[in-house]
Every structure is written in structure tokens, then in C-alpha cells.
CSV table of C-alpha atoms and ligand atoms in Angstrom, one decimal:
chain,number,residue,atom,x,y,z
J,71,UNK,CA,70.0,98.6,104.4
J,72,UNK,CA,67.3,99.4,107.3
J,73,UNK,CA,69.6,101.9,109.4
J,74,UNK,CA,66.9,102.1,112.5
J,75,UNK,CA,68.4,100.0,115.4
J,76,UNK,CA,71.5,98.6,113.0
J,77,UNK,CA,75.1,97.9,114.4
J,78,UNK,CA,77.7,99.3,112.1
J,79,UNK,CA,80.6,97.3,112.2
J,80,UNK,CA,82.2,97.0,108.7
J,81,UNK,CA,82.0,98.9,105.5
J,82,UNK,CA,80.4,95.3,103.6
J,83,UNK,CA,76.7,96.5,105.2
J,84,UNK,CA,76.7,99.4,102.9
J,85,UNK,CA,75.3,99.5,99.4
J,86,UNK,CA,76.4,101.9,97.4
J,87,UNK,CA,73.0,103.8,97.5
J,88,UNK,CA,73.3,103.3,101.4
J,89,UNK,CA,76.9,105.6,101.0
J,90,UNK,CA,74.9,108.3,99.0
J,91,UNK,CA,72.1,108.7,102.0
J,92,UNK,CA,74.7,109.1,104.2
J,93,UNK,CA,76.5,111.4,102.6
J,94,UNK,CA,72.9,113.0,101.9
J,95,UNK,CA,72.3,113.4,105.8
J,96,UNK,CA,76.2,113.7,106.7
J,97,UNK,CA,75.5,117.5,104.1
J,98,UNK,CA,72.3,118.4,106.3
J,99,UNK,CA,74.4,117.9,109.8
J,100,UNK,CA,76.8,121.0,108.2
J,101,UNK,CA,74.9,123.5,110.0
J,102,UNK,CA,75.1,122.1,113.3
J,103,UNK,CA,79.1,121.0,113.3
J,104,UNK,CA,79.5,124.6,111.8
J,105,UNK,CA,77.9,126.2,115.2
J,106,UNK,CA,75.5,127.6,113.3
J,107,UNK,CA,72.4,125.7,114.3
J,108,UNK,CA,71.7,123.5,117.6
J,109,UNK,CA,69.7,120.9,118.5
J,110,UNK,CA,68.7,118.9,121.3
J,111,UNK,CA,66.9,116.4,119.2
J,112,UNK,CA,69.1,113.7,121.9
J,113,UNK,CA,68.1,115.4,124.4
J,114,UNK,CA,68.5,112.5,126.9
J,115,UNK,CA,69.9,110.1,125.1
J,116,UNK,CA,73.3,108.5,126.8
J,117,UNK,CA,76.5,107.6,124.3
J,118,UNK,CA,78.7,105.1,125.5
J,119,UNK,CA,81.5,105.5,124.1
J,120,UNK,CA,84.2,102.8,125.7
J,121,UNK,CA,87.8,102.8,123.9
J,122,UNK,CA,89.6,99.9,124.7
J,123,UNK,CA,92.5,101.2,122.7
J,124,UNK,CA,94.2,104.6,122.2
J,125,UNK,CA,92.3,107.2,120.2
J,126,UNK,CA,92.0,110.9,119.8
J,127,UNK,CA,90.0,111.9,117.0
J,128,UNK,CA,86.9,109.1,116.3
J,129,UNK,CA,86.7,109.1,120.5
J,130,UNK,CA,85.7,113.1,121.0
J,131,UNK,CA,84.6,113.4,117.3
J,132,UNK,CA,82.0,110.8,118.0
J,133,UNK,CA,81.8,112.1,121.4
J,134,UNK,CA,81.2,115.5,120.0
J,135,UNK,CA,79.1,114.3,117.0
J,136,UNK,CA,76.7,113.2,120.0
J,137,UNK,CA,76.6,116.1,121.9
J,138,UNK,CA,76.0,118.3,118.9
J,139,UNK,CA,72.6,116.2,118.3
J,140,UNK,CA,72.0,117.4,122.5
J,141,UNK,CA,72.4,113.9,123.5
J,142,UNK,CA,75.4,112.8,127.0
J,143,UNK,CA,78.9,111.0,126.6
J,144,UNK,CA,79.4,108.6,129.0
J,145,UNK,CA,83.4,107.5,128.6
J,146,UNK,CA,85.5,104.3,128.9
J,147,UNK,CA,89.1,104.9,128.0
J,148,UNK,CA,91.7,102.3,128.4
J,149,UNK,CA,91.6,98.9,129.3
J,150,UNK,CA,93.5,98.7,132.3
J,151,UNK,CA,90.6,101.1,133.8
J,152,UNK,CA,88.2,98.4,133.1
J,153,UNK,CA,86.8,95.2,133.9
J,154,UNK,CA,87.9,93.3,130.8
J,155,UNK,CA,91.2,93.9,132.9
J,156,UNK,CA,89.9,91.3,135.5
J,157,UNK,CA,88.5,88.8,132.8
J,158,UNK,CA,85.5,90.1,132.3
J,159,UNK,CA,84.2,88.8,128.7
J,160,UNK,CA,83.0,90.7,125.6
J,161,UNK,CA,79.6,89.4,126.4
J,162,UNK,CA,79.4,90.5,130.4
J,163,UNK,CA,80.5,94.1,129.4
J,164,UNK,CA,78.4,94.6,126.6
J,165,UNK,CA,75.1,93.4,128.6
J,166,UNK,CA,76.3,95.5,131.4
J,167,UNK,CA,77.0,98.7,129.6
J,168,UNK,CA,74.0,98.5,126.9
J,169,UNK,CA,71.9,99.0,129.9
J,170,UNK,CA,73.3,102.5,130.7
J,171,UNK,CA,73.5,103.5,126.7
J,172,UNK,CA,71.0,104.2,123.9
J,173,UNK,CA,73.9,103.3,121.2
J,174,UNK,CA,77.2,102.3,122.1
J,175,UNK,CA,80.8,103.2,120.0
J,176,UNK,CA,83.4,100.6,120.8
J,177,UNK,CA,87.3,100.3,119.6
J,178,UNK,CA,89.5,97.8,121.1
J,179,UNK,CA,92.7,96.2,119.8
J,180,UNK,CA,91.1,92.3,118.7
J,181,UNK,CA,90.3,92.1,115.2
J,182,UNK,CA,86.5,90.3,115.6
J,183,UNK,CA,86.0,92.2,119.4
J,184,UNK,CA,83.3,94.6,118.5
J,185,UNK,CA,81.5,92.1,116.5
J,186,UNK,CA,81.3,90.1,119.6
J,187,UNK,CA,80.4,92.5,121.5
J,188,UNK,CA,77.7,93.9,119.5
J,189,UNK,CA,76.2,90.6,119.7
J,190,UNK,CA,75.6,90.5,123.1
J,191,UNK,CA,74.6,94.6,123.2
J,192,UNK,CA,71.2,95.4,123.9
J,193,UNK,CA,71.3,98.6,121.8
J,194,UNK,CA,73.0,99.6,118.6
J,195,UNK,CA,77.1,99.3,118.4
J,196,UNK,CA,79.3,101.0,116.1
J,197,UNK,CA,82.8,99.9,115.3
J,198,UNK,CA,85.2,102.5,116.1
J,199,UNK,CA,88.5,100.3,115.1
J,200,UNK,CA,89.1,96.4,115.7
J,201,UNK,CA,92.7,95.7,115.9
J,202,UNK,CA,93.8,95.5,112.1
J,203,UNK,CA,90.2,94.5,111.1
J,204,UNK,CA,87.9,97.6,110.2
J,205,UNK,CA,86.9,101.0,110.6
J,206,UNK,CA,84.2,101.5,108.9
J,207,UNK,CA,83.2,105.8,110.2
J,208,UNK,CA,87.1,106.6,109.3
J,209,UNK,CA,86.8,104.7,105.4
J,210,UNK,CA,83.2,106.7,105.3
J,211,UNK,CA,84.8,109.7,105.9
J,212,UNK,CA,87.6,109.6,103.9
J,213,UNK,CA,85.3,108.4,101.0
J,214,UNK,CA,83.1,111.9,101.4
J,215,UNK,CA,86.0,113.9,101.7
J,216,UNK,CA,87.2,112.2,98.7
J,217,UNK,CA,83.9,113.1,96.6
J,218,UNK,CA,84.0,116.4,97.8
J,219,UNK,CA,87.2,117.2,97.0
J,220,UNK,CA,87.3,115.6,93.6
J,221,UNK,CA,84.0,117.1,93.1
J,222,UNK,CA,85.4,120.4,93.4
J,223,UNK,CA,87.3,119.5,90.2
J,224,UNK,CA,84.5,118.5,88.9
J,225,UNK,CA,85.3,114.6,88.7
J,226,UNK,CA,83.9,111.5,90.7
J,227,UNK,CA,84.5,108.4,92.8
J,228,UNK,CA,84.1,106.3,89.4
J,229,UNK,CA,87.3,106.1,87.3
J,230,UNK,CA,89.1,108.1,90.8
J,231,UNK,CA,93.2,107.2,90.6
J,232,UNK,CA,94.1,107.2,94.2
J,233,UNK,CA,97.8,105.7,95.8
J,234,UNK,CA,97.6,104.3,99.2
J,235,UNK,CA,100.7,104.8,100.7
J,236,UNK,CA,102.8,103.0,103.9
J,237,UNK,CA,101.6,100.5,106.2
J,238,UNK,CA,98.9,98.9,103.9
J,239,UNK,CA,98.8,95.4,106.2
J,240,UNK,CA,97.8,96.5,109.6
J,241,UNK,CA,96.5,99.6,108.4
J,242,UNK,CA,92.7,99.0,109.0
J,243,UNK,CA,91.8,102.8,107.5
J,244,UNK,CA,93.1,100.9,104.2
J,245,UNK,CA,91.3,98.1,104.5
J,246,UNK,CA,88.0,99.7,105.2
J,247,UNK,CA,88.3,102.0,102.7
J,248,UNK,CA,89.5,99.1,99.8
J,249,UNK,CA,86.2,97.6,101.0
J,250,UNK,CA,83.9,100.7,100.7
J,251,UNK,CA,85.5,101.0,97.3
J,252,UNK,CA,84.1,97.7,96.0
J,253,UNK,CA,80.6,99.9,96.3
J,254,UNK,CA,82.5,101.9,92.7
J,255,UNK,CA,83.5,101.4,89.2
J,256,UNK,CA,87.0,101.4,87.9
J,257,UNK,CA,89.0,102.6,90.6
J,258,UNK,CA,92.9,102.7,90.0
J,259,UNK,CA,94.8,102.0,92.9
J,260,UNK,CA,98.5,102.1,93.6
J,261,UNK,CA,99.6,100.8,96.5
J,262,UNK,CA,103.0,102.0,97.9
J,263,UNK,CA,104.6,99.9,100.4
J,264,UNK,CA,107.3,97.8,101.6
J,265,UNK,CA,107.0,94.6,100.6
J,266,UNK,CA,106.5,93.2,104.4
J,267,UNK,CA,103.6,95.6,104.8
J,268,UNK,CA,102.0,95.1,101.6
J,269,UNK,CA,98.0,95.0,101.1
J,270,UNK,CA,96.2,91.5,101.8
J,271,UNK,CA,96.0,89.0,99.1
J,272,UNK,CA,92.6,88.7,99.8
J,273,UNK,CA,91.6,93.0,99.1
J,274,UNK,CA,93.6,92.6,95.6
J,275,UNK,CA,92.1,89.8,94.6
J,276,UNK,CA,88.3,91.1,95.7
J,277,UNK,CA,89.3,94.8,93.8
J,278,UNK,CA,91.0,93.0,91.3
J,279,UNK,CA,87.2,91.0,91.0
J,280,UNK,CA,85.1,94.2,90.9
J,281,UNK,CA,87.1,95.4,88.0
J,282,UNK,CA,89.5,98.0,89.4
J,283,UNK,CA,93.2,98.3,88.9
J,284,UNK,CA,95.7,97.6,91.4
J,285,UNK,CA,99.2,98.1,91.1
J,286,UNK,CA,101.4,97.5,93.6
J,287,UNK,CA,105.2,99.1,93.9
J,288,UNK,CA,107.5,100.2,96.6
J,289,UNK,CA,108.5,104.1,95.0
J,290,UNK,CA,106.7,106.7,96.2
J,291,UNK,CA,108.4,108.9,93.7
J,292,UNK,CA,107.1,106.9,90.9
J,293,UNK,CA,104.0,105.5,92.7
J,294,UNK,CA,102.3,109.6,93.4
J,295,UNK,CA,102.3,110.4,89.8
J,296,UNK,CA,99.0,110.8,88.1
J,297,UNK,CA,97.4,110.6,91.1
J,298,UNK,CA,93.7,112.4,92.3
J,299,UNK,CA,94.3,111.2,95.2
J,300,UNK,CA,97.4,110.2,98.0
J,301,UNK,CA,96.5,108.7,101.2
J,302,UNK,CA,99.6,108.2,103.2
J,303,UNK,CA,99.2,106.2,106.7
J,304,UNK,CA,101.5,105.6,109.5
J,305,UNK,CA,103.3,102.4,110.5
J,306,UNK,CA,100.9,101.0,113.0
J,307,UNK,CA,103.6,100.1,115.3
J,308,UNK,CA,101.4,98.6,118.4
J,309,UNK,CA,100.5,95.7,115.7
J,310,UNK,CA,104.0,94.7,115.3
J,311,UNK,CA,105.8,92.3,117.6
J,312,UNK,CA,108.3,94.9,118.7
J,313,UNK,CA,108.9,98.1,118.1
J,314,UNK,CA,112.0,97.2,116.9
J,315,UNK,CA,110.4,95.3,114.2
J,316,UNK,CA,108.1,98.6,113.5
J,317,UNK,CA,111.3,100.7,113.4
J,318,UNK,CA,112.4,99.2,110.2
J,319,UNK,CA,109.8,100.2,108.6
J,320,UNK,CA,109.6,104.1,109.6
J,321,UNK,CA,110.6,107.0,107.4
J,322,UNK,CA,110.8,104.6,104.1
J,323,UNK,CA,108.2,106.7,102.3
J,324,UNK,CA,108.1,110.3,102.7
J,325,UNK,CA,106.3,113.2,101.6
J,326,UNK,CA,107.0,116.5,101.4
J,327,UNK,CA,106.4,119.8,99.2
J,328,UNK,CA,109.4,119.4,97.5
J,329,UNK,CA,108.4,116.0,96.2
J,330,UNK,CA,104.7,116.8,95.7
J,331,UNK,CA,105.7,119.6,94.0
J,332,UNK,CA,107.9,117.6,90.9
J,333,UNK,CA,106.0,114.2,90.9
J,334,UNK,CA,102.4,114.9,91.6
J,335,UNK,CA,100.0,116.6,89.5
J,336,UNK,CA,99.1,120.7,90.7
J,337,UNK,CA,95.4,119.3,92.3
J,338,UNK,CA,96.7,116.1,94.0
J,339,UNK,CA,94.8,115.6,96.7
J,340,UNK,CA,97.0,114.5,100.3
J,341,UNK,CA,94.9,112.8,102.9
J,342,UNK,CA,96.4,110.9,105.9
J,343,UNK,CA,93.5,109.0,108.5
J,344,UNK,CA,95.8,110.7,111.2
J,345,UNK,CA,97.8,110.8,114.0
J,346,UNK,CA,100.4,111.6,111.2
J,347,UNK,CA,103.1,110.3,112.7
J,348,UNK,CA,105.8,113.5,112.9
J,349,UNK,CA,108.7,112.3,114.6
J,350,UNK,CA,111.9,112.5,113.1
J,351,UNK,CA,112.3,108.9,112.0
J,352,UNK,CA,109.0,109.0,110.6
J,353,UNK,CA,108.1,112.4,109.4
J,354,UNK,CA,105.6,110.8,106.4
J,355,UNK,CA,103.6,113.9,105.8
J,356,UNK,CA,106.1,117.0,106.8
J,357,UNK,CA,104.6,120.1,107.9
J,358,UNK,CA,105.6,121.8,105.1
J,359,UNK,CA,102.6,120.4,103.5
J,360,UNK,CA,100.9,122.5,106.0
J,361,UNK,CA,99.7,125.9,103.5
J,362,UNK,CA,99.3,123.5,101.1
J,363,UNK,CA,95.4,123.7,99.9
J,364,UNK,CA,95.6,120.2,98.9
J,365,UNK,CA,96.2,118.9,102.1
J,366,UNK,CA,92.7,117.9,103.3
J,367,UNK,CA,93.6,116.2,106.3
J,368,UNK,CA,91.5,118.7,108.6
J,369,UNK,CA,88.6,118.8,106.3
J,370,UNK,CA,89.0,115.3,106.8
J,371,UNK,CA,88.5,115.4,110.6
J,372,UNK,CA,85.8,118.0,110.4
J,373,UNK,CA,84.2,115.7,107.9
J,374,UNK,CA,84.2,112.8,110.6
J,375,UNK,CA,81.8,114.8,112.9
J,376,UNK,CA,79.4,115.2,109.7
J,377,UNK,CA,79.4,111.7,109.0
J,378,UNK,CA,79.1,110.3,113.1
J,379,UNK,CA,76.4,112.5,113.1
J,380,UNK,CA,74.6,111.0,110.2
J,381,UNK,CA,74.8,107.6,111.6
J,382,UNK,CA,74.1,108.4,115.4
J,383,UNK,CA,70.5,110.3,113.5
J,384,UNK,CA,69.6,107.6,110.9
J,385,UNK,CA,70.3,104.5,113.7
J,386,UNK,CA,68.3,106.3,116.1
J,387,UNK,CA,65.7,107.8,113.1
J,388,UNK,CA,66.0,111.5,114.2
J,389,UNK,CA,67.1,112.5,110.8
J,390,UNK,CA,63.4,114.0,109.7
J,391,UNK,CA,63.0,115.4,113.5
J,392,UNK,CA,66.1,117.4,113.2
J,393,UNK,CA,65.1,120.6,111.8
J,394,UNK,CA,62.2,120.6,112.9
J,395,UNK,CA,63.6,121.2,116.4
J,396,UNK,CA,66.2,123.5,115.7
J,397,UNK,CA,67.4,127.1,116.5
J,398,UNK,CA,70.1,128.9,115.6
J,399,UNK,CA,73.2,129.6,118.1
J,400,UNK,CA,72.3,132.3,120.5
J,401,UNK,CA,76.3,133.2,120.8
J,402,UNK,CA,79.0,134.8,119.3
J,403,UNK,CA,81.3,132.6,117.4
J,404,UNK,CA,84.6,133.4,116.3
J,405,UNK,CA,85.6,130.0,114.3
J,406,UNK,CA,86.7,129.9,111.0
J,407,UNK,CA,85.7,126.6,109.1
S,1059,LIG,N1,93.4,106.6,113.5
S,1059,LIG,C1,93.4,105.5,112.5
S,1059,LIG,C2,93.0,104.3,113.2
S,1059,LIG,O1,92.6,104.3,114.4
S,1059,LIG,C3,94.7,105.4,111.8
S,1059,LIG,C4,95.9,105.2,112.7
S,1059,LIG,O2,95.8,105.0,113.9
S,1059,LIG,O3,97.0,105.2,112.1
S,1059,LIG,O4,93.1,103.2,112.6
């Protein structure tokens, strides 16, 4: 696909040589998230980055991943603080706030919203989550941290075994990444849920299509072994219609050293989209994972700031200007990566 001036708003738009460029220029941003570089090739440039829903981690990593390219943040978080509040439509908004942005990163709870949004936008939107629909910057993160990790053991995406574990119906991580994998041959997936929370018809049958394995069980015991990679996920309780409903379904899988240790295989890979969910009725991914060096769930995160960075430079065609303008940090830093 042409990148320059493209919306990003599901994993579909990508070929599979499209991944590998971004991945390409997601590598050549290391530098610059690292603290090691900087530059102000968005010197500028505005980010509007409205969140229509809660988020931690894709709102300041995107926020971030802007800034580190020198470019402003302007913020929306919350509906309540905005004018969809008093009715405003998708189409108002979005021709209102595309004339203060140069690419705009929207999330908000309606599966379909950004789309319609992005249609009435004057400049570039990315997807950052709608409702159970897509993500498609969180499946292209985990999908490099996948590749790098496996290719640290000296395997690849093709022929990968991963287990998807937990909420696999609302969980829109899952479905992004399910999607992205279409892009890759003979993937086998288990998919570890209850059976109210299972995968979508519709993503079988489509990876099913492509020639990669699904099987589907309800042991996570069982369901880990011969695994490269777990990705566990939390019930996404504001998609249920109480959280009483959600309640049911918390704490049913759960993983900890003790049962890595006996059922998975010594270079297992753990990833979780995150928040990991570590209350007490949940507690899907314990902390005593935490010294564990297969848990990649940070090198996840610092991953996501490669990869928004990649697609905030190749929408906007900086990628060739970067170096060009670059120097390297002019202060002390102290952080470990
Ligand atoms: N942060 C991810 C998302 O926004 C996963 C999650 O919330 O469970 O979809």
C-alpha cells in the first residue's frame, strides 16, 4: 500500500511486504525511542490524539512516539469532556478537529466509529481501538515483538505455534492480530477460552481458509504446551452487559511460574496486550512471572513506540528526512533499555 496520507484503521490494508517495511522503519526509529538520537523532523506538526475511551499505553505511547519525531500532542480524553457528549456526530468532530491536526489517533468504544470518523477527517486517522472491532498499532506490535523474540531463537513467523488465551470475543488485540496473521503461512493456533468467550466463527473459518491450524479448548494446562508463543488477555469487562456477567468469567485461566514452569517449553514466550488485569479475582499473569526473561510484556510496550513512530514517519513521508536531521542527545541519561 501507498502509506503517504493513508488512514490506518485495520490490520486488512497491510500486505505482508507492507508489515516487513514497517518493521524495517519501526528498527531505524530504535535510536531515537532509546534517547540516543533526537529529532525535530515534526517540528510543527500537531497530533491530535482524542480517546474517547480509557487508555494508558497506545494514548502517551502514540503521544510520545510523536513527540520523539519533535512534532505537539494536542489531547482529548474522555467523552463526557467532549462534544460527542452533547450529540455532536462522528462527522462534525472529525471536520472540526482535522483542522487543528496534521494526523489524528482516535479510540472510542463503537466498533465502526473511527472508520466514520476518518471519513469525514481532513488529514490522516489512525485507529487506536474501536469497541471490540480492531486495533491494528497493538496486533503490529505484538507481531514485531513476536519476530524478534522468535528470531532470537532463531525461528520465524511462518510455522510460529502461538495459544491465545482468555477473552478471545471482545478482545479486539486478538482479533487484530488473527487478522495480521492471515499475511503468514502455517500458523498453529490454540485458542484457550471459555466457551461464552470463544473466538468468532468468522476468524476460524478465515485462518482455517489461509491454511493455518486452529484448535480451540478451554485448559490452559493442556492448551500452553508446545507453545513459542502465549498471549494471555484480560476479560474486557466494559463490553459485557454487567459486570456481573464479566465476573464469571475472571480468574478461569491463570498463569503463573509454577505452571509455566511444568507445562510450557523453557523458551515460551508470555505476552499480554496489557493492562494485565492483577486483581485478586483475576490475577491472569501473576507477578511472579515478573524475573522471568520470557515475559516480553515491556519489550512489548517499548516496541509500540517503535512501531507508532514508523507509521506517524511513513504517513507523513519523513522516513528518508529522518537522519538526515538528527543529533545525538546533548544529556546524561541514566535509562536502562
Ligand atoms: N489495551 C488493549 C486494548 O485497548 C487490551 C485491553 O484493554 O485489554 O484493546
Amino acid at each position: 500500500m501507498n502509506f503517504v496520507g493513508s488512514h490506518i484503521l485495520g490490520v486488512e490494508q497491510f500486505s505482508r511486504e507492507d508489515i516487513a517495511r514497517i518493521f524495517d522503519v519501526a528498527d531505524s526509529m530504535a535510536p531515537y525511542a532509546r534517547r540516543e538520537r533526537v529529532t525535530r523532523v515534526l517540528e510543527g506538526a500537531i497530533l491530535g490524539n482524542m480517546f474517547f475511551e480509557p487508555s494508558t499505553r497506545t494514548r502517551v505511547s502514540f503521544g510520545c512516539a510523536w513527540n520523539l519525531l519533535g512534532g505537539e500532542v494536542r489531547e482529548t480524553t474522555g467523552i463526557k469532556a467532549s462534544a460527542l457528549a452533547k450529540g455532536e456526530s462522528f462527522y462534525d468532530t472529525a471536520r472540526v478537529l482535522s483542522g487543528y491536526s496534521d494526523l489524528i489517533v482516535m479510540r472510542h468504544e463503537k466498533s465502526g466509529s473511527v472508520s466514520e470518523f476518518a471519513a469525514a477527517s481532513r488529514v490522516p486517522v489512525i485507529n487506536g481501538g474501536d469497541g471490540a472491532n480492531e486495533h491494528p498499532s497493538q496486533a503490529l506490535l505484538d507481531l514485531y515483538t513476536i519476530s524478534r523474540e522468535l528470531g532470537h531463537q532463531g525461528k520465524i513467523i511462518d510455522g510460529m505455534r502461538i495459544a491465545l488465551v482468555g477473552d478471545l470475543r471482545f478482545g479486539r488485540a486478538v482479533h487484530s492480530l488473527c487478522k495480521l496473521l492471515m499475511a503468514y503461512q502455517n500458523i498453529q493456533l490454540t485458542l484457550i477460552s471459555p466457551e461464552a468467550l470463544k473466538l468468532p466463527g468468522e476468524y476460524i473459518v478465515a485462518l482455517e481458509n489461509k491454511g493455518h491450524t486452529v484448535t480451540e479448548s478451554h485448559a490452559l494446562q493442556s492448551g500452553i504446551q508446545h507453545a513459542d508463543i502465549v498471549y494471555v488477555t484480560r476479560t474486557q469487562e466494559e463490553r459485557f452487559e454487567s459486570k456481573d456477567e464479566a465476573q464469571k468469567y475472571k480468574g478461569l485461566f491463570r498463569l503463573n511460574q509454577e505452571i509455566y514452569t511444568e507445562f510450557c517449553e523453557p523458551n515460551t514466550v508470555i505476552m499480554h496486550p496489557l493492562p494485565r488485569d492483577s486483581r485478586e479475582d483475576a490475577n491472569e499473569l501473576d507477578n511472579d512471572l515478573n524475573d522471568n526473561p520470557n515475559l516480553a510484556i515491556f519489550r512489548q510496550t517499548d516496541n509500540g513506540v517503535l512501531i507508532r513512530m514508523a507509521l506517524f514517519a511513513m504517513i507523513l513521508d519523513v522516513v528518508e528526512q529522518i537522519d538526515a536531521t538528527s543529533r545525538n542527545v546533548n544529556w546524561y541519561t541514566s535509562r536502562r533499555f
